[in-house]
Amino acid sequence: MISRTITTIKSNKISSFNKLSYCTNGNNRNINQNEKSKIKTGILMLNLGGPSKLEEVEPFLTRLFTDKEIFKLPFQKYTGTLIAKRRTNAVMKLYEAIGGGSPIRKWTEKQGELLSEMMDKISPETAPHKHYIGFRYSDPLIADTLDEMNKDNVERVVAFSQYPQYSCTTTGSSLNNLWKTLEEKQMQSKFKWSIIDRWQDHQGFINATVHKINKAYDQFNNKYKELNNNNNNNNSDSSISNNNNNNNNKLNGDKPVLVFSAHSLPMSTVEKGDPYPQEVAETVCRVMDNLKIRDQETGKPLEYILAWQSKVGPLPWLSPKTSFVIEQLAKKGRNAIVIPIAFTSDHIETLSEIDIELQHLAKNCGMKLLVRSESLNDDPLIISAMADLVNTHLKSNKTIHSHQYQLKCPGCKDDSTFCRTILNPIQPSSQI
C-alpha cells in the first residue's frame, strides 16, 4: 500500500579505521571531548516507514490517510482517521502473517550502520558520519530525529531519499514534511542541508539489482528442473499424448518473463506531471541493458514487462496491475520472476503482497512457477552504491543531487509552501 497499509559487512579494515580514528592520549581525550562528540556529517535516511509492532498499525494508517499529499479526501482529518480505523483489523492480519510487523526499520538501521562505517573509511575528511532515520508515517518520525541530531551537535546533514525514483507522494512528501517540521521547531538554521533526491540510474543501484535478478534466475532454473523431474516421475506411465503436451508446456514455461513490479500511483497524480513512472521505466531499461542473461536457444534477452502493485481505492491508478499480468501469463502457460524495482528493502509489499498474495494467485491461475527476486536489504552491492552516492555528493559540494528537483509538476495547483524547496542549504540559492 502507500500502500497496503504504500551481511552485515564489517570488514576488519573498517573496524580498525574506526578504532584508530579515536586513539588519543589522555590529555587530548579530555580537552577534545566536545569535538569528538560532534557529528560532522549526518545522513538522514528518508522513507515511508512501517509499523514494527501490531499496536503501531492504526497510528501508521492514520498518518498515512490524513496526508493530503498522498490522498485528497473531503474533511481529510475526519475521513482519513475513519478509513484508518476501519482498515486496521484487516491490515493487522497482513502484518501478523509476516511476523507481526514490518522489517523496514530493521533493514534501514542495518543499511545506515554499514553506510556510515563505509563513509568513515572512504571519506575521513567528512567523518565522523552518523545515519539517522526519518520515517514519514511511523517511528522514528522526523520531529524526534531532528531532536536527536540536535543533541548530537550535527554540523551538516544530507537528506538521503531511500526511494530511488522521485515522486511527489514519496520523496516530495518526506522533504516537505522535513522543512515544515524544522520551521515548527524553529530549527531552520540549526543544520546545513543538502539533498539526494533520486538515484534511479545510479550504476551501483543497477548492478545490485542485476545481481539479485541473476540469483533469482538461477533459483528459477533449479526449481523448474526439480518440478519437471517430479512431474516426470509422477507421470512415468502416462500416454505419449500427455508427454507431448508436457513437452510443449516445457518449451514455453522454462523461459520466465521478468515482471518488474513497482508501487502504483493514482492517475490524477501522474496527469499532473509526477516524474515517477518515467523514472521507474528508466531504471528498468538500465537494468535490462546491463543484464547478460540470454535465452539459450535464441540468444535473445528474456522478455520483460513493467507492472504496478498496491492500488488503493476505486479511482484509476497506473496499469497494468502486477496481479493482472500474472493472471494473463498463467493463462498462456508462462512462468515469471517478479522483481521489486522501486523498493530497496523488504516490507509488506514484498513479504505479503508478492510472497503470499501473488504466489497464491499464481497457483490458483495454474502458473507452474513464480520466483521473486530478493530485495536489496543489506547486500554489499547496495551498501557500496549508497556510499558512492553520498561520497560523490559530498565531494561535489552541490546542494541538490538532481537538477530536476526544482522543477515543479506543471499540473500542481495546491503546492505545499515547501514544495521543491530547501532550508538553510550548504550553498547560496544562486549556486544551487
Short mmCIF file of C-alpha atoms in Angstrom, two decimals:
data_model
loop_
_atom_site.label_atom_id
_atom_site.label_comp_id
_atom_site.label_asym_id
_atom_site.label_seq_id
_atom_site.Cartn_x
_atom_site.Cartn_y
_atom_site.Cartn_z
CA MET A 1 0.00 0.00 0.00
CA ILE A 2 1.24 3.53 0.02
CA SER A 3 0.30 1.21 0.44
CA ARG A 4 -1.19 -1.95 1.58
CA THR A 5 -1.25 -0.02 4.64
CA ILE A 6 2.37 2.04 0.25
CA THR A 7 25.94 -9.38 5.51
CA THR A 8 26.42 -7.27 7.60
CA ILE A 9 29.80 -6.30 6.25
CA LYS A 10 32.06 -5.11 8.95
CA SER A 11 35.49 -5.59 7.48
CA ASN A 12 38.48 -5.67 9.76
CA LYS A 13 39.78 -2.68 7.88
CA ILE A 14 36.73 -0.57 8.67
CA SER A 15 36.72 -1.61 12.31
CA SER A 16 40.44 -0.86 12.59
CA PHE A 17 39.92 2.51 10.96
CA ASN A 18 37.26 3.48 13.46
CA LYS A 19 39.46 2.44 16.37
CA LEU A 20 42.48 4.33 15.04
CA SER A 21 40.43 7.44 14.33
CA TYR A 22 39.72 7.96 18.01
CA CYS A 23 43.02 6.83 19.56
CA THR A 24 44.31 9.77 21.60
CA ASN A 25 46.34 10.28 24.73
CA GLY A 26 44.61 11.02 27.99
CA ASN A 27 45.05 14.79 27.86
CA ASN A 28 43.67 15.12 24.33
CA ARG A 29 40.73 12.92 25.29
CA ASN A 30 39.71 15.41 27.98
CA ILE A 31 40.46 18.55 26.00
CA ASN A 32 38.71 17.48 22.81
CA GLN A 33 35.66 15.80 24.31
CA ASN A 34 33.27 18.32 22.73
CA GLU A 35 34.91 17.96 19.31
CA LYS A 36 34.74 14.18 19.43
CA SER A 37 31.06 14.20 20.36
CA LYS A 38 30.19 16.37 17.38
CA ILE A 39 28.91 14.57 14.27
CA LYS A 40 30.42 16.27 11.26
CA THR A 41 28.09 14.68 8.68
CA GLY A 42 24.62 13.34 9.38
CA ILE A 43 22.93 11.12 6.79
CA LEU A 44 19.15 11.36 7.16
CA MET A 45 17.56 8.32 5.51
CA LEU A 46 14.04 9.27 4.43
CA ASN A 47 11.37 6.64 3.84
CA LEU A 48 7.69 5.92 4.31
CA GLY A 49 8.25 3.54 7.24
CA GLY A 50 6.02 0.82 8.57
CA PRO A 51 4.63 -0.44 11.88
CA SER A 52 7.24 -2.55 13.70
CA LYS A 53 4.55 -3.90 16.05
CA LEU A 54 0.85 -4.59 15.66
CA GLU A 55 -0.12 -1.79 18.06
CA GLU A 56 1.57 0.68 15.68
CA VAL A 57 -0.68 -0.24 12.73
CA GLU A 58 -3.54 2.18 13.45
CA PRO A 59 -1.31 5.23 14.12
CA PHE A 60 0.61 4.40 10.94
CA LEU A 61 -2.57 4.21 8.86
CA THR A 62 -3.95 7.38 10.43
CA ARG A 63 -0.85 9.39 9.49
CA LEU A 64 -0.98 7.88 6.00
CA PHE A 65 -4.63 8.57 5.21
CA THR A 66 -4.59 12.07 6.68
CA ASP A 67 -1.64 13.13 4.50
CA LYS A 68 -3.09 15.46 1.87
CA GLU A 69 -0.07 14.96 -0.38
CA ILE A 70 -1.00 11.28 -0.75
CA PHE A 71 -4.79 11.19 -0.60
CA LYS A 72 -7.17 14.02 -1.39
CA LEU A 73 -10.25 13.48 0.78
CA PRO A 74 -13.09 15.77 1.86
CA PHE A 75 -12.78 16.64 5.56
CA GLN A 76 -9.39 14.92 5.44
CA LYS A 77 -8.65 14.73 9.15
CA TYR A 78 -12.01 13.13 9.94
CA THR A 79 -12.40 10.87 6.92
CA GLY A 80 -8.75 9.81 6.91
CA THR A 81 -8.94 8.83 10.58
CA LEU A 82 -12.17 6.91 9.96
CA ILE A 83 -10.70 5.00 6.99
CA ALA A 84 -7.63 4.13 9.05
CA LYS A 85 -9.73 2.80 11.89
CA ARG A 86 -11.87 0.67 9.56
CA ARG A 87 -8.83 -0.83 7.82
CA THR A 88 -6.80 -1.52 10.94
CA ASN A 89 -8.00 -5.06 11.71
CA ALA A 90 -7.55 -6.28 8.13
CA VAL A 91 -4.09 -4.74 7.88
CA MET A 92 -3.06 -6.16 11.25
CA LYS A 93 -3.75 -9.64 9.89
CA LEU A 94 -1.40 -8.96 6.98
CA TYR A 95 1.36 -7.95 9.37
CA GLU A 96 0.67 -10.97 11.57
CA ALA A 97 1.28 -13.18 8.54
CA ILE A 98 4.78 -11.72 8.03
CA GLY A 99 5.93 -11.97 11.63
CA GLY A 100 3.97 -9.29 13.49
CA GLY A 101 5.37 -6.13 11.94
CA SER A 102 7.28 -4.51 9.12
CA PRO A 103 11.06 -5.16 8.92
CA ILE A 104 11.69 -1.85 7.15
CA ARG A 105 13.15 -0.18 10.26
CA LYS A 106 15.48 -3.12 10.89
CA TRP A 107 16.77 -3.05 7.33
CA THR A 108 17.13 0.75 7.26
CA GLU A 109 19.13 0.60 10.51
CA LYS A 110 21.43 -2.05 9.03
CA GLN A 111 21.86 -0.12 5.80
CA GLY A 112 22.58 3.08 7.72
CA GLU A 113 25.14 1.48 10.05
CA LEU A 114 27.03 -0.11 7.18
CA LEU A 115 26.82 3.08 5.11
CA SER A 116 28.23 5.22 7.94
CA GLU A 117 31.08 2.78 8.56
CA MET A 118 31.99 2.75 4.89
CA MET A 119 31.81 6.55 4.67
CA ASP A 120 34.18 6.92 7.64
CA LYS A 121 36.65 4.78 5.71
CA ILE A 122 36.40 6.34 2.24
CA SER A 123 35.81 9.96 3.28
CA PRO A 124 37.74 10.69 6.50
CA GLU A 125 37.63 14.42 5.76
CA THR A 126 33.83 14.46 6.30
CA ALA A 127 33.92 12.00 9.23
CA PRO A 128 32.55 11.12 11.64
CA HIS A 129 29.36 10.17 9.84
CA LYS A 130 26.19 9.02 11.52
CA HIS A 131 22.97 7.79 9.96
CA TYR A 132 19.55 8.90 11.18
CA ILE A 133 16.15 7.55 10.15
CA GLY A 134 13.27 9.86 9.31
CA PHE A 135 10.10 7.93 8.56
CA ARG A 136 7.00 9.67 7.28
CA TYR A 137 4.30 7.64 9.00
CA SER A 138 5.95 5.53 11.72
CA ASP A 139 8.66 5.77 14.33
CA PRO A 140 11.21 7.23 14.24
CA LEU A 141 9.35 10.29 12.98
CA ILE A 142 11.15 13.35 11.63
CA ALA A 143 10.42 15.51 14.69
CA ASP A 144 12.09 13.05 17.06
CA THR A 145 15.02 12.50 14.72
CA LEU A 146 15.69 16.24 14.49
CA ASP A 147 15.89 16.37 18.30
CA GLU A 148 18.40 13.52 18.24
CA MET A 149 20.54 15.30 15.63
CA ASN A 150 20.42 18.46 17.72
CA LYS A 151 21.72 16.55 20.78
CA ASP A 152 24.49 15.06 18.62
CA ASN A 153 25.61 18.53 17.54
CA VAL A 154 25.45 17.61 13.86
CA GLU A 155 27.16 20.15 11.58
CA ARG A 156 25.64 19.32 8.21
CA VAL A 157 23.04 16.81 7.01
CA VAL A 158 22.46 15.01 3.74
CA ALA A 159 18.74 14.32 3.30
CA PHE A 160 19.06 10.97 1.50
CA SER A 161 15.81 9.69 -0.04
CA GLN A 162 15.53 5.91 0.13
CA TYR A 163 13.16 5.99 -2.85
CA PRO A 164 15.41 5.58 -5.91
CA GLN A 165 12.74 7.12 -8.16
CA TYR A 166 11.24 10.51 -7.30
CA SER A 167 7.54 11.04 -6.70
CA CYS A 168 5.73 13.93 -5.06
CA THR A 169 3.90 11.32 -2.97
CA THR A 170 7.08 9.79 -1.54
CA THR A 171 10.32 11.80 -1.65
CA GLY A 172 8.41 15.04 -2.17
CA SER A 173 6.11 14.41 0.79
CA SER A 174 9.03 13.43 3.05
CA LEU A 175 11.04 16.54 2.17
CA ASN A 176 8.05 18.87 2.54
CA ASN A 177 7.41 17.37 5.95
CA LEU A 178 11.08 17.79 6.87
CA TRP A 179 11.14 21.51 6.05
CA LYS A 180 7.77 22.06 7.73
CA THR A 181 8.90 20.33 10.90
CA LEU A 182 12.15 22.29 11.02
CA GLU A 183 10.13 25.51 10.85
CA GLU A 184 7.66 24.37 13.51
CA LYS A 185 10.53 23.51 15.85
CA GLN A 186 12.30 26.79 14.99
CA MET A 187 15.34 24.87 13.83
CA GLN A 188 15.56 26.38 10.34
CA SER A 189 19.19 27.42 10.74
CA LYS A 190 20.30 24.62 13.06
CA PHE A 191 21.84 22.42 10.35
CA LYS A 192 23.30 22.96 6.90
CA TRP A 193 21.36 20.87 4.36
CA SER A 194 21.84 19.18 1.01
CA ILE A 195 19.63 16.65 -0.79
CA ILE A 196 20.00 13.35 -2.65
CA ASP A 197 16.51 13.38 -4.11
CA ARG A 198 16.67 10.50 -6.65
CA TRP A 199 19.10 7.89 -7.97
CA GLN A 200 17.12 5.82 -10.45
CA ASP A 201 20.02 5.48 -12.89
CA HIS A 202 22.95 5.09 -10.50
CA GLN A 203 25.21 2.34 -11.79
CA GLY A 204 25.75 0.81 -8.35
CA PHE A 205 21.98 0.52 -7.82
CA ILE A 206 21.62 -1.02 -11.27
CA ASN A 207 24.43 -3.51 -10.55
CA ALA A 208 22.87 -4.54 -7.23
CA THR A 209 19.51 -5.14 -8.91
CA VAL A 210 21.10 -7.14 -11.74
CA HIS A 211 22.95 -9.26 -9.16
CA LYS A 212 19.66 -10.14 -7.44
CA ILE A 213 17.98 -10.99 -10.76
CA ASN A 214 20.85 -13.34 -11.67
CA LYS A 215 20.37 -15.12 -8.35
CA ALA A 216 16.62 -15.34 -8.95
CA TYR A 217 17.19 -16.74 -12.44
CA ASP A 218 19.46 -19.48 -11.06
CA GLN A 219 16.86 -20.22 -8.39
CA PHE A 220 14.13 -20.38 -11.05
CA ASN A 221 16.12 -22.83 -13.19
CA ASN A 222 16.87 -25.11 -10.24
CA LYS A 223 13.26 -25.14 -9.09
CA TYR A 224 11.98 -25.65 -12.62
CA LYS A 225 14.23 -28.68 -13.15
CA GLU A 226 13.09 -30.08 -9.81
CA LEU A 227 9.43 -29.62 -10.73
CA ASN A 228 9.95 -31.28 -14.10
CA ASN A 229 11.78 -34.22 -12.57
CA ASN A 230 8.98 -34.72 -10.04
CA ASN A 231 6.38 -34.39 -12.78
CA ASN A 232 8.17 -36.95 -14.97
CA ASN A 233 8.37 -39.41 -12.09
CA ASN A 234 4.69 -38.98 -11.28
CA ASN A 235 3.66 -39.43 -14.91
CA SER A 236 6.05 -42.20 -15.94
CA ASP A 237 3.10 -44.36 -17.02
CA SER A 238 1.25 -41.58 -18.89
CA SER A 239 0.40 -41.82 -22.55
CA ILE A 240 2.62 -40.47 -25.33
CA SER A 241 -0.01 -37.80 -25.99
CA ASN A 242 0.27 -36.48 -22.44
CA ASN A 243 4.05 -36.48 -22.69
CA ASN A 244 3.86 -34.42 -25.87
CA ASN A 245 1.63 -31.88 -24.11
CA ASN A 246 4.09 -31.68 -21.22
CA ASN A 247 6.95 -31.08 -23.68
CA ASN A 248 5.03 -28.27 -25.37
CA ASN A 249 4.37 -26.61 -21.98
CA LYS A 250 8.02 -27.02 -21.04
CA LEU A 251 9.19 -25.22 -24.17
CA ASN A 252 7.12 -22.20 -23.15
CA GLY A 253 7.42 -22.43 -19.39
CA ASP A 254 11.16 -22.73 -18.96
CA LYS A 255 11.66 -19.19 -20.29
CA PRO A 256 10.39 -16.95 -17.48
CA VAL A 257 9.03 -13.48 -18.11
CA LEU A 258 10.70 -10.82 -15.96
CA VAL A 259 7.91 -8.86 -14.24
CA PHE A 260 9.26 -5.62 -12.79
CA SER A 261 6.83 -4.53 -10.10
CA ALA A 262 6.68 -1.03 -8.63
CA HIS A 263 4.27 0.67 -6.26
CA SER A 264 1.42 2.16 -8.26
CA LEU A 265 0.31 5.77 -8.31
CA PRO A 266 -3.11 7.43 -8.84
CA MET A 267 -3.57 8.65 -12.40
CA SER A 268 -4.64 12.04 -11.02
CA THR A 269 -1.08 12.41 -9.68
CA VAL A 270 0.51 11.11 -12.89
CA GLU A 271 -1.51 13.54 -15.02
CA LYS A 272 -0.14 16.48 -13.03
CA GLY A 273 3.31 15.57 -14.31
CA ASP A 274 4.75 13.45 -11.50
CA PRO A 275 8.08 12.05 -12.80
CA TYR A 276 7.79 8.69 -11.04
CA PRO A 277 6.51 6.49 -13.94
CA GLN A 278 9.24 7.53 -16.37
CA GLU A 279 11.97 7.24 -13.72
CA VAL A 280 10.86 3.70 -12.83
CA ALA A 281 10.85 2.88 -16.56
CA GLU A 282 14.36 4.35 -16.84
CA THR A 283 15.57 2.03 -14.07
CA VAL A 284 14.02 -0.98 -15.82
CA CYS A 285 15.68 -0.08 -19.13
CA ARG A 286 19.07 0.37 -17.46
CA VAL A 287 18.72 -2.98 -15.70
CA MET A 288 17.83 -4.76 -18.94
CA ASP A 289 20.80 -3.12 -20.70
CA ASN A 290 23.12 -4.50 -18.00
CA LEU A 291 21.51 -7.91 -17.62
CA LYS A 292 23.52 -10.52 -19.54
CA ILE A 293 21.03 -13.40 -19.25
CA ARG A 294 20.14 -14.74 -22.70
CA ASP A 295 17.77 -17.39 -23.98
CA GLN A 296 19.93 -20.44 -24.66
CA GLU A 297 18.08 -21.27 -27.89
CA THR A 298 17.65 -17.85 -29.49
CA GLY A 299 20.44 -15.87 -27.80
CA LYS A 300 17.94 -13.06 -27.18
CA PRO A 301 17.33 -11.29 -23.84
CA LEU A 302 14.49 -12.53 -21.65
CA GLU A 303 11.10 -10.93 -22.21
CA TYR A 304 10.07 -8.37 -19.59
CA ILE A 305 7.23 -6.09 -18.58
CA LEU A 306 6.74 -3.26 -16.07
CA ALA A 307 3.68 -3.63 -13.84
CA TRP A 308 2.24 -1.80 -10.84
CA GLN A 309 1.07 -3.06 -7.45
CA SER A 310 -0.64 -1.86 -4.26
CA LYS A 311 -3.55 0.08 -5.76
CA VAL A 312 -5.89 1.53 -3.12
CA GLY A 313 -9.49 2.57 -3.72
CA PRO A 314 -11.75 2.68 -6.80
CA LEU A 315 -10.14 5.53 -8.77
CA PRO A 316 -7.81 4.84 -11.75
CA TRP A 317 -4.16 4.09 -10.96
CA LEU A 318 -1.18 3.14 -13.11
CA SER A 319 -1.65 -0.10 -15.01
CA PRO A 320 -1.24 -2.92 -15.80
CA LYS A 321 -1.58 -4.27 -12.30
CA THR A 322 1.02 -6.85 -11.32
CA SER A 323 -1.75 -9.29 -10.40
CA PHE A 324 -3.36 -8.89 -13.85
CA VAL A 325 -0.04 -9.57 -15.58
CA ILE A 326 0.45 -12.77 -13.58
CA GLU A 327 -3.09 -13.93 -14.40
CA GLN A 328 -2.54 -13.40 -18.13
CA LEU A 329 0.88 -15.07 -18.15
CA ALA A 330 -0.58 -18.08 -16.33
CA LYS A 331 -3.30 -18.42 -18.97
CA LYS A 332 -0.60 -18.65 -21.63
CA GLY A 333 1.34 -21.29 -19.73
CA ARG A 334 4.16 -18.88 -18.87
CA ASN A 335 6.12 -18.56 -15.63
CA ALA A 336 7.56 -15.45 -14.05
CA ILE A 337 10.31 -13.86 -11.99
CA VAL A 338 8.89 -10.87 -10.10
CA ILE A 339 11.38 -8.07 -9.40
CA PRO A 340 10.55 -5.34 -6.84
CA ILE A 341 12.16 -2.45 -8.70
CA ALA A 342 11.18 0.56 -6.57
CA PHE A 343 11.88 -0.89 -3.10
CA THR A 344 15.35 -1.08 -1.52
CA SER A 345 14.35 -3.37 1.36
CA ASP A 346 11.72 -5.89 2.37
CA HIS A 347 8.41 -4.70 3.78
CA ILE A 348 4.73 -5.55 3.43
CA GLU A 349 4.64 -5.05 -0.36
CA THR A 350 7.26 -7.75 -0.89
CA LEU A 351 6.66 -10.12 2.03
CA SER A 352 2.86 -10.10 1.94
CA GLU A 353 1.67 -8.77 -1.39
CA ILE A 354 4.16 -10.66 -3.58
CA ASP A 355 5.33 -13.60 -1.45
CA ILE A 356 1.87 -14.55 -0.15
CA GLU A 357 -0.94 -12.98 -2.18
CA LEU A 358 0.69 -13.03 -5.62
CA GLN A 359 2.04 -16.55 -5.11
CA HIS A 360 -1.46 -17.70 -4.12
CA LEU A 361 -2.96 -16.03 -7.20
CA ALA A 362 -0.34 -17.58 -9.50
CA LYS A 363 -1.01 -21.04 -8.11
CA ASN A 364 -4.78 -20.67 -8.46
CA CYS A 365 -4.36 -19.50 -12.06
CA GLY A 366 -2.25 -22.54 -12.91
CA MET A 367 1.16 -20.91 -13.09
CA LYS A 368 3.78 -23.59 -12.59
CA LEU A 369 6.48 -21.42 -11.02
CA LEU A 370 6.75 -17.86 -9.75
CA VAL A 371 10.01 -16.71 -8.15
CA ARG A 372 10.64 -13.34 -6.52
CA SER A 373 13.98 -11.61 -6.89
CA GLU A 374 15.36 -10.86 -3.42
CA SER A 375 15.13 -7.34 -2.04
CA LEU A 376 18.40 -5.41 -1.80
CA ASN A 377 18.35 -5.14 2.03
CA ASP A 378 21.96 -5.20 3.32
CA ASP A 379 23.60 -6.70 0.24
CA PRO A 380 27.18 -5.36 -0.04
CA LEU A 381 26.49 -4.05 -3.54
CA ILE A 382 23.67 -1.73 -2.43
CA ILE A 383 25.69 -0.51 0.55
CA SER A 384 28.58 0.31 -1.81
CA ALA A 385 26.14 2.06 -4.15
CA MET A 386 24.75 4.19 -1.32
CA ALA A 387 28.25 5.05 -0.11
CA ASP A 388 29.28 6.06 -3.63
CA LEU A 389 26.19 8.26 -3.91
CA VAL A 390 26.83 10.03 -0.62
CA ASN A 391 30.59 10.32 -1.15
CA THR A 392 30.21 11.74 -4.66
CA HIS A 393 27.54 14.13 -3.40
CA LEU A 394 29.69 15.41 -0.55
CA LYS A 395 32.74 15.89 -2.75
CA SER A 396 30.70 17.78 -5.35
CA ASN A 397 29.65 20.31 -2.70
CA LYS A 398 26.32 20.51 -4.53
CA THR A 399 23.20 21.35 -2.59
CA ILE A 400 20.87 19.20 -4.71
CA HIS A 401 21.82 15.92 -6.38
CA SER A 402 19.43 16.27 -9.34
CA HIS A 403 18.70 19.42 -11.36
CA GLN A 404 15.13 18.10 -11.74
CA TYR A 405 14.32 18.68 -8.07
CA GLN A 406 13.39 22.34 -8.51
CA LEU A 407 11.06 21.69 -11.47
CA LYS A 408 7.52 21.57 -10.11
CA CYS A 409 4.87 19.36 -11.69
CA PRO A 410 3.05 21.50 -14.28
CA GLY A 411 -0.39 20.38 -13.11
CA CYS A 412 0.07 21.13 -9.40
CA LYS A 413 -2.43 23.74 -8.25
CA ASP A 414 -2.19 23.48 -4.48
CA ASP A 415 1.56 23.27 -3.91
CA SER A 416 2.82 22.95 -0.39
CA THR A 417 4.65 26.06 0.79
CA PHE A 418 7.75 23.89 0.98
CA CYS A 419 7.38 22.08 -2.35
CA ARG A 420 10.72 21.73 -4.17
CA THR A 421 12.50 23.98 -1.66
CA ILE A 422 15.40 23.52 0.76
CA LEU A 423 16.03 25.25 4.07
CA ASN A 424 19.48 26.54 5.03
CA PRO A 425 21.34 24.96 2.08
CA ILE A 426 25.10 24.43 2.16
CA GLN A 427 25.34 26.73 -0.88
CA PRO A 428 23.51 30.01 -1.51
CA SER A 429 20.41 29.63 -3.65
CA SER A 430 22.15 31.27 -6.60
CA GLN A 431 24.70 28.44 -6.60
CA ILE A 432 22.31 25.50 -6.07
#
